[in-house]
């Protein structure tokens, strides 16, 4: 933006298209744009070497099959501070208003209309000159027209990444290895009327939904040129669903 602190206007985009050969109703198309200024604050305070604030707007469009699925608009704000000793703190709040469209094969999609509120806090700390430990906490509140789609999710993540010289000696460019482990708790606001947990076809008892999920994985980045890397990822996810009233898993 031509300021002394090198403030910038950041525009980000994400796109995804998934096409199935035989089951067209699952074809997915997704596009999202975020735009906002990043305002930098060098030497923000004693012990804080740098900081920045970025307010931004969000727009996206999602198609499912050959029909519109939903669109989103909203905004957020992200603040970052770098402290003496290699500690970096990032905090963000994001709000999204979501509007769904019904289709012949999913007549209740409008029941997902509502909004998402996300709070994220992330801490990065240099362990050595070439390694970083990251701790992250996320809270997501999803409000929908149907209470049995509304939920609150809490997630904690720990990650470690290390950068080192090419062990093969072929490319003479650095490699990077990353490990992560996360735990998520997701509690739904009301029982889902789709499911009978009584164990008997003569008595209908729906149960509240409470999901718990473990995720862990490893990533390997191999630089093949100064501006090009090959990245290999192996994520694993384990989900546990539990019904409150019956205890059935």
PDB file of N, CA and C in Angstrom, residues 152-215:
ATOM      1  N   UNK A 152     -21.346 -27.484  18.488  1.00  0.00           N
ATOM      2  CA  UNK A 152     -20.179 -26.761  18.967  1.00  0.00           C
ATOM      3  C   UNK A 152     -18.999 -27.731  18.988  1.00  0.00           C
ATOM      4  N   UNK A 153     -17.882 -27.293  18.429  1.00  0.00           N
ATOM      5  CA  UNK A 153     -16.714 -28.160  18.327  1.00  0.00           C
ATOM      6  C   UNK A 153     -15.508 -27.480  18.965  1.00  0.00           C
ATOM      7  N   UNK A 154     -14.752 -28.287  19.711  1.00  0.00           N
ATOM      8  CA  UNK A 154     -13.503 -27.829  20.330  1.00  0.00           C
ATOM      9  C   UNK A 154     -12.384 -28.721  19.801  1.00  0.00           C
ATOM     10  N   UNK A 155     -11.266 -28.114  19.448  1.00  0.00           N
ATOM     11  CA  UNK A 155     -10.156 -28.900  18.899  1.00  0.00           C
ATOM     12  C   UNK A 155      -8.829 -28.384  19.430  1.00  0.00           C
ATOM     13  N   UNK A 156      -7.949 -29.317  19.736  1.00  0.00           N
ATOM     14  CA  UNK A 156      -6.584 -28.979  20.137  1.00  0.00           C
ATOM     15  C   UNK A 156      -5.597 -29.727  19.263  1.00  0.00           C
ATOM     16  N   UNK A 157      -4.535 -29.041  18.857  1.00  0.00           N
ATOM     17  CA  UNK A 157      -3.547 -29.630  17.950  1.00  0.00           C
ATOM     18  C   UNK A 157      -2.141 -29.330  18.445  1.00  0.00           C
ATOM     19  N   UNK A 158      -1.280 -30.321  18.348  1.00  0.00           N
ATOM     20  CA  UNK A 158       0.144 -30.119  18.588  1.00  0.00           C
ATOM     21  C   UNK A 158       0.890 -30.598  17.346  1.00  0.00           C
ATOM     22  N   UNK A 159       1.846 -29.798  16.888  1.00  0.00           N
ATOM     23  CA  UNK A 159       2.581 -30.124  15.662  1.00  0.00           C
ATOM     24  C   UNK A 159       4.055 -29.775  15.847  1.00  0.00           C
ATOM     25  N   UNK A 160       4.887 -30.513  15.141  1.00  0.00           N
ATOM     26  CA  UNK A 160       6.329 -30.288  15.199  1.00  0.00           C
ATOM     27  C   UNK A 160       6.881 -30.425  13.788  1.00  0.00           C
ATOM     28  N   UNK A 161       7.714 -29.483  13.387  1.00  0.00           N
ATOM     29  CA  UNK A 161       8.353 -29.573  12.072  1.00  0.00           C
ATOM     30  C   UNK A 161       9.830 -29.217  12.199  1.00  0.00           C
ATOM     31  N   UNK A 162      10.632 -29.914  11.398  1.00  0.00           N
ATOM     32  CA  UNK A 162      12.074 -29.724  11.436  1.00  0.00           C
ATOM     33  C   UNK A 162      12.610 -29.655  10.010  1.00  0.00           C
ATOM     34  N   UNK A 163      13.545 -28.760   9.797  1.00  0.00           N
ATOM     35  CA  UNK A 163      14.150 -28.536   8.487  1.00  0.00           C
ATOM     36  C   UNK A 163      15.625 -28.941   8.558  1.00  0.00           C
ATOM     37  N   UNK A 164      16.084 -29.651   7.541  1.00  0.00           N
ATOM     38  CA  UNK A 164      17.441 -30.189   7.592  1.00  0.00           C
ATOM     39  C   UNK A 164      17.988 -30.363   6.178  1.00  0.00           C
ATOM     40  N   UNK A 165      19.284 -30.605   6.097  1.00  0.00           N
ATOM     41  CA  UNK A 165      19.936 -30.759   4.803  1.00  0.00           C
ATOM     42  C   UNK A 165      19.498 -32.048   4.120  1.00  0.00           C
ATOM     43  N   UNK A 166      19.546 -32.046   2.806  1.00  0.00           N
ATOM     44  CA  UNK A 166      19.197 -33.204   1.991  1.00  0.00           C
ATOM     45  C   UNK A 166      20.056 -34.404   2.413  1.00  0.00           C
ATOM     46  N   UNK A 167      19.435 -35.464   2.990  1.00  0.00           N
ATOM     47  CA  UNK A 167      20.238 -36.601   3.449  1.00  0.00           C
ATOM     48  C   UNK A 167      20.825 -37.434   2.313  1.00  0.00           C
ATOM     49  N   UNK A 168      20.252 -37.302   1.105  1.00  0.00           N
ATOM     50  CA  UNK A 168      20.771 -38.090  -0.016  1.00  0.00           C
ATOM     51  C   UNK A 168      21.980 -37.437  -0.674  1.00  0.00           C
ATOM     52  N   UNK A 169      22.085 -36.097  -0.523  1.00  0.00           N
ATOM     53  CA  UNK A 169      23.179 -35.375  -1.154  1.00  0.00           C
ATOM     54  C   UNK A 169      23.020 -35.197  -2.647  1.00  0.00           C
ATOM     55  N   UNK A 170      21.829 -35.519  -3.179  1.00  0.00           N
ATOM     56  CA  UNK A 170      21.627 -35.423  -4.632  1.00  0.00           C
ATOM     57  C   UNK A 170      21.264 -34.000  -5.060  1.00  0.00           C
ATOM     58  N   UNK A 171      20.330 -33.367  -4.342  1.00  0.00           N
ATOM     59  CA  UNK A 171      19.819 -32.064  -4.776  1.00  0.00           C
ATOM     60  C   UNK A 171      20.463 -30.899  -4.022  1.00  0.00           C
ATOM     61  N   UNK A 172      21.033 -31.166  -2.866  1.00  0.00           N
ATOM     62  CA  UNK A 172      21.674 -30.128  -2.050  1.00  0.00           C
ATOM     63  C   UNK A 172      20.710 -29.004  -1.675  1.00  0.00           C
ATOM     64  N   UNK A 173      19.432 -29.368  -1.506  1.00  0.00           N
ATOM     65  CA  UNK A 173      18.405 -28.428  -1.063  1.00  0.00           C
ATOM     66  C   UNK A 173      17.746 -28.992   0.194  1.00  0.00           C
ATOM     67  N   UNK A 174      17.276 -28.130   1.100  1.00  0.00           N
ATOM     68  CA  UNK A 174      16.763 -28.619   2.389  1.00  0.00           C
ATOM     69  C   UNK A 174      15.466 -29.416   2.273  1.00  0.00           C
ATOM     70  N   UNK A 175      15.287 -30.344   3.198  1.00  0.00           N
ATOM     71  CA  UNK A 175      14.061 -31.103   3.373  1.00  0.00           C
ATOM     72  C   UNK A 175      13.367 -30.625   4.646  1.00  0.00           C
ATOM     73  N   UNK A 176      12.061 -30.925   4.753  1.00  0.00           N
ATOM     74  CA  UNK A 176      11.325 -30.596   5.975  1.00  0.00           C
ATOM     75  C   UNK A 176      10.359 -31.722   6.315  1.00  0.00           C
ATOM     76  N   UNK A 177      10.356 -32.141   7.573  1.00  0.00           N
ATOM     77  CA  UNK A 177       9.459 -33.187   8.049  1.00  0.00           C
ATOM     78  C   UNK A 177       8.543 -32.599   9.116  1.00  0.00           C
ATOM     79  N   UNK A 178       7.251 -32.925   9.048  1.00  0.00           N
ATOM     80  CA  UNK A 178       6.294 -32.435  10.024  1.00  0.00           C
ATOM     81  C   UNK A 178       5.449 -33.556  10.604  1.00  0.00           C
ATOM     82  N   UNK A 179       5.134 -33.452  11.892  1.00  0.00           N
ATOM     83  CA  UNK A 179       4.258 -34.400  12.583  1.00  0.00           C
ATOM     84  C   UNK A 179       3.154 -33.616  13.277  1.00  0.00           C
ATOM     85  N   UNK A 180       1.935 -34.152  13.317  1.00  0.00           N
ATOM     86  CA  UNK A 180       0.857 -33.460  14.029  1.00  0.00           C
ATOM     87  C   UNK A 180      -0.072 -34.477  14.677  1.00  0.00           C
ATOM     88  N   UNK A 181      -0.728 -34.032  15.752  1.00  0.00           N
ATOM     89  CA  UNK A 181      -1.724 -34.822  16.463  1.00  0.00           C
ATOM     90  C   UNK A 181      -2.821 -33.875  16.921  1.00  0.00           C
ATOM     91  N   UNK A 182      -4.075 -34.219  16.656  1.00  0.00           N
ATOM     92  CA  UNK A 182      -5.179 -33.344  17.062  1.00  0.00           C
ATOM     93  C   UNK A 182      -6.319 -34.156  17.659  1.00  0.00           C
ATOM     94  N   UNK A 183      -7.077 -33.507  18.528  1.00  0.00           N
ATOM     95  CA  UNK A 183      -8.235 -34.104  19.178  1.00  0.00           C
ATOM     96  C   UNK A 183      -9.406 -33.137  19.053  1.00  0.00           C
ATOM     97  N   UNK A 184     -10.575 -33.632  18.628  1.00  0.00           N
ATOM     98  CA  UNK A 184     -11.755 -32.797  18.427  1.00  0.00           C
ATOM     99  C   UNK A 184     -12.938 -33.381  19.190  1.00  0.00           C
ATOM    100  N   UNK A 185     -13.691 -32.499  19.862  1.00  0.00           N
ATOM    101  CA  UNK A 185     -14.951 -32.853  20.511  1.00  0.00           C
ATOM    102  C   UNK A 185     -16.051 -32.033  19.841  1.00  0.00           C
ATOM    103  N   UNK A 186     -17.112 -32.707  19.366  1.00  0.00           N
ATOM    104  CA  UNK A 186     -18.176 -32.032  18.627  1.00  0.00           C
ATOM    105  C   UNK A 186     -19.518 -32.473  19.199  1.00  0.00           C
ATOM    106  N   UNK A 187     -20.238 -31.535  19.813  1.00  0.00           N
ATOM    107  CA  UNK A 187     -21.475 -31.846  20.505  1.00  0.00           C
ATOM    108  C   UNK A 187     -22.652 -31.183  19.792  1.00  0.00           C
ATOM    109  N   UNK A 188     -23.661 -31.969  19.401  1.00  0.00           N
ATOM    110  CA  UNK A 188     -24.818 -31.451  18.662  1.00  0.00           C
ATOM    111  C   UNK A 188     -25.924 -31.020  19.621  1.00  0.00           C
ATOM    112  N   UNK A 189     -26.702 -30.030  19.203  1.00  0.00           N
ATOM    113  CA  UNK A 189     -27.652 -29.364  20.095  1.00  0.00           C
ATOM    114  C   UNK A 189     -28.904 -30.187  20.385  1.00  0.00           C
ATOM    115  N   UNK A 190     -29.289 -31.097  19.471  1.00  0.00           N
ATOM    116  CA  UNK A 190     -30.551 -31.819  19.652  1.00  0.00           C
ATOM    117  C   UNK A 190     -30.464 -33.177  18.975  1.00  0.00           C
ATOM    118  N   UNK A 191     -31.330 -34.110  19.366  1.00  0.00           N
ATOM    119  CA  UNK A 191     -31.338 -35.429  18.723  1.00  0.00           C
ATOM    120  C   UNK A 191     -31.713 -35.330  17.249  1.00  0.00           C
ATOM    121  N   UNK A 192     -31.130 -36.201  16.458  1.00  0.00           N
ATOM    122  CA  UNK A 192     -31.433 -36.260  15.020  1.00  0.00           C
ATOM    123  C   UNK A 192     -32.624 -37.195  14.824  1.00  0.00           C
ATOM    124  N   UNK A 193     -33.747 -36.694  14.283  1.00  0.00           N
ATOM    125  CA  UNK A 193     -34.937 -37.540  14.124  1.00  0.00           C
ATOM    126  C   UNK A 193     -34.782 -38.635  13.084  1.00  0.00           C
ATOM    127  N   UNK A 194     -33.649 -38.683  12.403  1.00  0.00           N
ATOM    128  CA  UNK A 194     -33.468 -39.717  11.388  1.00  0.00           C
ATOM    129  C   UNK A 194     -33.238 -41.093  11.998  1.00  0.00           C
ATOM    130  N   UNK A 195     -32.776 -41.156  13.269  1.00  0.00           N
ATOM    131  CA  UNK A 195     -32.225 -42.402  13.799  1.00  0.00           C
ATOM    132  C   UNK A 195     -32.956 -42.847  15.062  1.00  0.00           C
ATOM    133  N   UNK A 196     -33.314 -44.112  15.105  1.00  0.00           N
ATOM    134  CA  UNK A 196     -33.953 -44.728  16.264  1.00  0.00           C
ATOM    135  C   UNK A 196     -32.891 -45.511  17.039  1.00  0.00           C
ATOM    136  N   UNK A 197     -32.636 -45.102  18.278  1.00  0.00           N
ATOM    137  CA  UNK A 197     -31.606 -45.773  19.078  1.00  0.00           C
ATOM    138  C   UNK A 197     -32.203 -46.642  20.182  1.00  0.00           C
ATOM    139  N   UNK A 198     -33.515 -46.916  20.114  1.00  0.00           N
ATOM    140  CA  UNK A 198     -34.144 -47.709  21.173  1.00  0.00           C
ATOM    141  C   UNK A 198     -33.832 -49.187  21.034  1.00  0.00           C
ATOM    142  N   UNK A 199     -33.447 -49.632  19.849  1.00  0.00           N
ATOM    143  CA  UNK A 199     -33.226 -51.050  19.620  1.00  0.00           C
ATOM    144  C   UNK A 199     -34.496 -51.808  19.281  1.00  0.00           C
ATOM    145  N   UNK A 200     -35.619 -51.112  19.221  1.00  0.00           N
ATOM    146  CA  UNK A 200     -36.900 -51.741  18.917  1.00  0.00           C
ATOM    147  C   UNK A 200     -37.609 -50.944  17.839  1.00  0.00           C
ATOM    148  N   UNK A 201     -38.189 -51.617  16.828  1.00  0.00           N
ATOM    149  CA  UNK A 201     -38.932 -50.883  15.792  1.00  0.00           C
ATOM    150  C   UNK A 201     -40.250 -50.311  16.287  1.00  0.00           C
ATOM    151  N   UNK A 202     -40.687 -50.695  17.494  1.00  0.00           N
ATOM    152  CA  UNK A 202     -41.975 -50.252  18.013  1.00  0.00           C
ATOM    153  C   UNK A 202     -41.852 -49.000  18.891  1.00  0.00           C
ATOM    154  N   UNK A 203     -40.643 -48.650  19.307  1.00  0.00           N
ATOM    155  CA  UNK A 203     -40.435 -47.478  20.153  1.00  0.00           C
ATOM    156  C   UNK A 203     -39.354 -46.609  19.516  1.00  0.00           C
ATOM    157  N   UNK A 204     -39.697 -45.350  19.280  1.00  0.00           N
ATOM    158  CA  UNK A 204     -38.758 -44.444  18.619  1.00  0.00           C
ATOM    159  C   UNK A 204     -38.120 -43.515  19.644  1.00  0.00           C
ATOM    160  N   UNK A 205     -36.807 -43.651  19.818  1.00  0.00           N
ATOM    161  CA  UNK A 205     -36.063 -42.792  20.723  1.00  0.00           C
ATOM    162  C   UNK A 205     -34.808 -42.306  20.013  1.00  0.00           C
ATOM    163  N   UNK A 206     -34.800 -41.057  19.554  1.00  0.00           N
ATOM    164  CA  UNK A 206     -33.553 -40.511  19.003  1.00  0.00           C
ATOM    165  C   UNK A 206     -32.607 -40.125  20.129  1.00  0.00           C
ATOM    166  N   UNK A 207     -31.340 -40.008  19.815  1.00  0.00           N
ATOM    167  CA  UNK A 207     -30.347 -39.677  20.831  1.00  0.00           C
ATOM    168  C   UNK A 207     -29.471 -38.530  20.371  1.00  0.00           C
ATOM    169  N   UNK A 208     -29.011 -37.754  21.347  1.00  0.00           N
ATOM    170  CA  UNK A 208     -28.074 -36.681  21.034  1.00  0.00           C
ATOM    171  C   UNK A 208     -26.800 -37.255  20.439  1.00  0.00           C
ATOM    172  N   UNK A 209     -26.171 -36.454  19.599  1.00  0.00           N
ATOM    173  CA  UNK A 209     -24.952 -36.890  18.939  1.00  0.00           C
ATOM    174  C   UNK A 209     -23.741 -36.181  19.547  1.00  0.00           C
ATOM    175  N   UNK A 210     -22.736 -36.966  19.862  1.00  0.00           N
ATOM    176  CA  UNK A 210     -21.499 -36.428  20.436  1.00  0.00           C
ATOM    177  C   UNK A 210     -20.328 -37.134  19.756  1.00  0.00           C
ATOM    178  N   UNK A 211     -19.635 -36.411  18.868  1.00  0.00           N
ATOM    179  CA  UNK A 211     -18.526 -36.996  18.109  1.00  0.00           C
ATOM    180  C   UNK A 211     -17.193 -36.655  18.772  1.00  0.00           C
ATOM    181  N   UNK A 212     -16.290 -37.594  18.743  1.00  0.00           N
ATOM    182  CA  UNK A 212     -14.913 -37.369  19.178  1.00  0.00           C
ATOM    183  C   UNK A 212     -13.992 -37.907  18.095  1.00  0.00           C
ATOM    184  N   UNK A 213     -12.976 -37.142  17.791  1.00  0.00           N
ATOM    185  CA  UNK A 213     -12.139 -37.508  16.648  1.00  0.00           C
ATOM    186  C   UNK A 213     -10.662 -37.302  16.974  1.00  0.00           C
ATOM    187  N   UNK A 214      -9.869 -38.313  16.639  1.00  0.00           N
ATOM    188  CA  UNK A 214      -8.414 -38.207  16.663  1.00  0.00           C
ATOM    189  C   UNK A 214      -7.912 -38.075  15.238  1.00  0.00           C
ATOM    190  N   UNK A 215      -6.940 -37.205  15.025  1.00  0.00           N
ATOM    191  CA  UNK A 215      -6.262 -37.113  13.738  1.00  0.00           C
ATOM    192  C   UNK A 215      -4.762 -36.997  13.989  1.00  0.00           C
TER     193      UNK A 215
END
